[in-house]
Short mmCIF file of C-alpha atoms and ligand atoms in Angstrom, two decimals:
data_model
loop_
_atom_site.label_atom_id
_atom_site.label_comp_id
_atom_site.label_asym_id
_atom_site.label_seq_id
_atom_site.Cartn_x
_atom_site.Cartn_y
_atom_site.Cartn_z
CA MET A 449 41.39 48.70 -117.32
CA ASP A 450 39.91 46.79 -114.21
CA ALA A 451 36.73 44.92 -113.20
CA LYS A 452 34.94 48.17 -112.52
CA ASP A 453 35.47 49.32 -115.90
CA VAL A 454 33.63 46.49 -117.49
CA GLY A 455 30.55 46.66 -115.56
CA GLY A 456 28.42 43.85 -115.19
CA ASP A 457 30.15 41.73 -118.11
CA LEU A 458 32.28 39.89 -115.43
CA GLU A 459 30.70 36.61 -113.86
CA LYS A 460 33.77 35.91 -111.66
CA ILE A 461 37.45 36.44 -111.16
CA LEU A 462 39.21 33.11 -111.41
CA ILE A 463 42.84 34.19 -110.83
CA THR A 464 43.84 37.66 -109.42
CA ALA A 465 46.59 39.63 -110.78
CA GLU A 466 48.36 39.09 -107.43
CA GLN A 467 48.15 35.25 -108.02
CA ILE A 468 49.33 35.63 -111.48
CA ASP A 469 52.33 37.82 -110.60
CA ALA A 470 53.38 35.38 -107.68
CA ARG A 471 53.03 32.23 -110.07
CA LEU A 472 55.15 33.82 -112.89
CA THR A 473 57.83 34.48 -110.24
CA GLU A 474 58.01 31.00 -109.55
CA LEU A 475 58.04 30.08 -113.45
CA ALA A 476 60.74 32.37 -113.92
CA ALA A 477 62.95 30.87 -111.21
CA GLU A 478 62.15 27.41 -112.79
CA ILE A 479 63.27 29.09 -116.03
CA ASP A 480 66.50 30.38 -114.70
CA GLU A 481 67.33 27.15 -113.24
CA TYR A 482 66.88 24.88 -116.18
CA TYR A 483 68.62 27.25 -118.40
CA GLN A 484 71.72 27.74 -116.39
CA GLY A 485 72.61 31.12 -117.98
CA GLU A 486 72.27 29.78 -121.59
CA GLU A 487 70.77 32.44 -123.56
CA ILE A 488 66.91 32.14 -124.15
CA LEU A 489 64.92 33.20 -127.21
CA LEU A 490 61.40 33.89 -125.97
CA VAL A 491 58.86 33.39 -128.80
CA GLY A 492 55.69 34.99 -127.80
CA VAL A 493 52.38 33.85 -129.74
CA LEU A 494 50.36 36.83 -130.80
CA ASN A 495 48.12 38.45 -129.61
CA GLY A 496 47.32 36.71 -126.30
CA ALA A 497 50.68 36.28 -125.02
CA VAL A 498 51.60 39.80 -124.90
CA MET A 499 50.94 40.29 -121.13
CA ALA A 500 52.58 36.89 -120.13
CA MET A 501 55.63 37.94 -122.26
CA ALA A 502 56.10 41.45 -120.87
CA ASP A 503 55.60 40.17 -117.24
CA LEU A 504 57.48 36.81 -117.46
CA SER A 505 60.63 38.18 -119.30
CA ARG A 506 60.97 40.89 -116.78
CA LYS A 507 61.09 38.26 -114.05
CA ILE A 508 63.64 36.17 -115.85
CA HIS A 509 67.47 36.86 -114.80
CA THR A 510 68.80 34.67 -117.60
CA SER A 511 69.82 36.77 -120.92
CA THR A 512 66.83 36.64 -123.23
CA ARG A 513 65.76 37.95 -126.59
CA MET A 514 62.40 38.31 -127.74
CA ASP A 515 60.68 37.48 -131.01
CA TRP A 516 56.83 36.82 -132.10
CA MET A 517 54.73 34.88 -134.22
CA ALA A 518 51.19 35.34 -135.34
CA VAL A 519 49.32 32.10 -136.31
CA SER A 520 45.68 31.61 -137.34
CA SER A 521 43.62 28.37 -137.75
CA TYR A 522 42.03 27.78 -141.11
CA GLY A 523 38.44 26.63 -141.34
CA SER A 524 35.18 28.10 -139.91
CA GLY A 525 36.46 30.08 -137.25
CA THR A 526 37.28 27.01 -134.96
CA LYS A 527 40.43 25.41 -134.17
CA SER A 528 39.14 22.05 -134.60
CA SER A 529 41.14 21.14 -137.48
CA GLY A 530 44.55 22.16 -136.12
CA VAL A 531 45.64 23.61 -139.32
CA VAL A 532 47.27 26.92 -138.85
CA ARG A 533 48.53 29.29 -141.15
CA ILE A 534 51.42 31.96 -140.17
CA LEU A 535 50.27 35.60 -140.26
CA LYS A 536 53.42 36.77 -138.90
CA ASP A 537 56.77 34.65 -138.83
CA LEU A 538 59.73 35.07 -136.60
CA ALA A 539 62.05 37.87 -137.38
CA SER A 540 65.03 35.55 -136.37
CA ASP A 541 66.62 32.38 -137.57
CA ILE A 542 66.25 29.85 -134.57
CA HIS A 543 68.70 27.24 -135.75
CA ASP A 544 70.85 26.07 -132.75
CA VAL A 545 68.81 28.59 -130.36
CA ASN A 546 67.16 27.78 -127.19
CA VAL A 547 63.77 28.69 -127.93
CA LEU A 548 60.99 28.93 -125.14
CA ILE A 549 57.40 29.63 -126.50
CA VAL A 550 55.29 31.76 -124.41
CA GLU A 551 51.70 31.32 -124.43
CA ASP A 552 48.71 32.73 -122.70
CA ILE A 553 46.52 29.44 -122.72
CA ILE A 554 46.52 26.07 -124.12
CA ASP A 555 43.04 24.96 -124.85
CA SER A 556 42.83 21.91 -127.18
CA GLY A 557 46.44 22.19 -127.78
CA LEU A 558 46.21 22.15 -131.49
CA THR A 559 47.84 25.52 -132.18
CA LEU A 560 50.87 24.60 -129.85
CA SER A 561 51.29 21.17 -131.53
CA TRP A 562 51.29 22.76 -134.96
CA LEU A 563 53.65 25.08 -133.64
CA LEU A 564 55.86 22.87 -132.10
CA ALA A 565 56.31 20.84 -135.28
CA ASN A 566 57.06 23.94 -137.28
CA LEU A 567 59.62 25.21 -135.16
CA ARG A 568 61.26 22.12 -134.40
CA SER A 569 61.79 21.79 -138.11
CA ARG A 570 63.92 24.81 -138.04
CA GLU A 571 66.40 22.72 -135.62
CA PRO A 572 66.58 25.11 -132.55
CA LYS A 573 69.14 23.92 -129.96
CA SER A 574 66.02 23.26 -127.42
CA LEU A 575 62.38 23.84 -127.70
CA ARG A 576 60.16 24.37 -124.58
CA ILE A 577 57.04 25.78 -123.61
CA ALA A 578 55.72 28.18 -120.92
CA THR A 579 51.96 29.12 -120.53
CA VAL A 580 50.06 30.88 -118.19
CA LEU A 581 47.04 28.91 -118.30
CA ARG A 582 46.18 25.13 -119.32
CA LYS A 583 42.75 23.44 -119.85
CA PRO A 584 43.55 19.68 -119.17
CA ASP A 585 39.96 18.84 -119.72
CA ALA A 586 39.86 20.62 -123.56
CA ALA A 587 42.94 18.94 -124.68
CA LYS A 588 42.65 17.23 -128.23
CA VAL A 589 46.12 16.44 -128.41
CA GLU A 590 48.54 15.82 -125.85
CA VAL A 591 51.43 18.36 -125.66
CA GLU A 592 54.02 18.17 -123.08
CA VAL A 593 54.32 21.50 -121.37
CA ASP A 594 57.50 22.41 -119.55
CA HIS A 595 56.26 25.43 -117.21
CA VAL A 596 52.57 25.76 -116.41
CA GLY A 597 51.05 28.67 -114.45
CA PHE A 598 47.52 27.43 -113.71
CA ASP A 599 45.43 24.42 -114.89
CA ILE A 600 41.81 25.69 -115.04
CA ALA A 601 38.62 24.03 -115.86
CA ASN A 602 37.09 23.99 -119.29
CA GLU A 603 35.26 27.28 -119.22
CA PHE A 604 35.67 30.39 -121.24
CA VAL A 605 38.00 33.00 -119.72
CA VAL A 606 39.04 36.18 -120.54
CA GLY A 607 41.46 38.87 -119.17
CA TYR A 608 45.52 38.83 -119.06
CA GLY A 609 45.93 38.64 -122.67
CA LEU A 610 42.60 36.38 -123.41
CA ASP A 611 39.94 38.06 -125.32
CA TYR A 612 36.24 37.81 -126.24
CA ALA A 613 35.47 39.19 -129.61
CA GLY A 614 38.77 41.18 -129.37
CA ARG A 615 37.69 42.72 -126.07
CA TYR A 616 38.95 42.28 -122.34
CA ARG A 617 42.55 41.28 -123.08
CA SER A 618 43.77 44.16 -120.86
CA LEU A 619 41.95 43.04 -117.67
CA PRO A 620 44.72 42.22 -115.23
CA PHE A 621 43.15 39.20 -113.84
CA VAL A 622 41.56 36.05 -115.64
CA GLY A 623 37.94 35.79 -114.99
CA THR A 624 34.59 34.52 -116.73
CA LEU A 625 32.00 36.58 -118.40
CA ALA A 626 28.42 36.90 -117.63
CA PRO A 627 26.20 35.00 -120.22
CA HIS A 628 24.42 38.11 -121.24
CA VAL A 629 27.96 39.09 -122.88
CA TYR A 630 27.45 36.13 -125.28
CA GLY A 631 24.07 37.09 -125.98
CA ALA A 632 22.26 34.71 -123.84
C1 PRP B 868 44.65 31.37 -128.20
C2 PRP B 868 45.92 31.26 -127.55
C3 PRP B 868 46.70 30.07 -127.99
C4 PRP B 868 45.39 29.28 -128.69
C5 PRP B 868 45.22 28.07 -127.69
O1 PRP B 868 45.00 32.16 -129.25
O2 PRP B 868 46.71 32.32 -127.41
O3 PRP B 868 47.77 30.52 -129.09
O4 PRP B 868 44.14 30.13 -128.69
O5 PRP B 868 44.31 27.35 -128.19
P1 PRP B 868 44.35 25.90 -128.66
O6 PRP B 868 45.20 25.22 -127.76
O7 PRP B 868 42.87 25.50 -128.75
O8 PRP B 868 44.98 25.67 -130.14
P2 PRP B 868 43.98 32.93 -130.33
O9 PRP B 868 43.82 31.84 -131.84
O10 PRP B 868 42.44 32.73 -129.75
O11 PRP B 868 44.33 34.13 -130.81
P3 PRP B 868 44.75 35.46 -129.96
O12 PRP B 868 45.90 35.06 -129.05
O13 PRP B 868 45.11 36.61 -130.97
O14 PRP B 868 43.43 35.72 -129.01
#
C-alpha cells in the first residue's frame, strides 16, 4: 500500500519511508552498542508495533528473540484512565532476561507506563524501551524512553503501523489524514 492507494485520504506525509529506514538503522546501532552482545528479548506491543518490530529487529546485529503483548485500555474507548487489560500476554518468562519493548508510538505514555510496571514486576534483568514515534506535547505521564526515532507534534498520525479505525497501518510512511476522513 502506498499514498496513491488511499486517494485523497491523506493530508500530508510527515516522515517518509526512507527517513524511517535511516533512523531505525541508527537506533539499531545504539541498541547494539548498549547491549554489548547480551541477548535481547524484543517485546512488541500489538498491533501497531508490527512494522517497527520487523524492520528494527532486522537491523540489530545482537542476538534477539521476539515476543508479543496485546493490551487494551479500559473505559470509554479512550486511554485517559491508563488502566490496561492484557488481551495477549507474553509467551515467555522474562525473569532475568534483557527486555526491550518495541513501540510504534508513545502518545500519552499511559500504556507504556502501565506496561513498564507490569513487566518490571516479573523481574527482568533489564527493561528498556524503543519507539519509532513520540509526542512530547501529549504526555500525561513522564516515561523515560531509551531509544526514540522521532519526536512529533501532537497531531493524529497514521501509517507505519498506526491506524485510524483499523486502517492505514500498512502505509510505509507516517502521515496525517485529511479532515473528511474523520467525518469533518
Ligand atoms: C497505540 C500504540 C501504543 C499506544 C500509545 O496502541 O501502539 O501502544 O497506543 O498510546 P499512549 O501513549 O497514549 O498510551 P493502540 O492502543 O492504539 O492499539 P494498536 O497498536 O492496536 O493500534
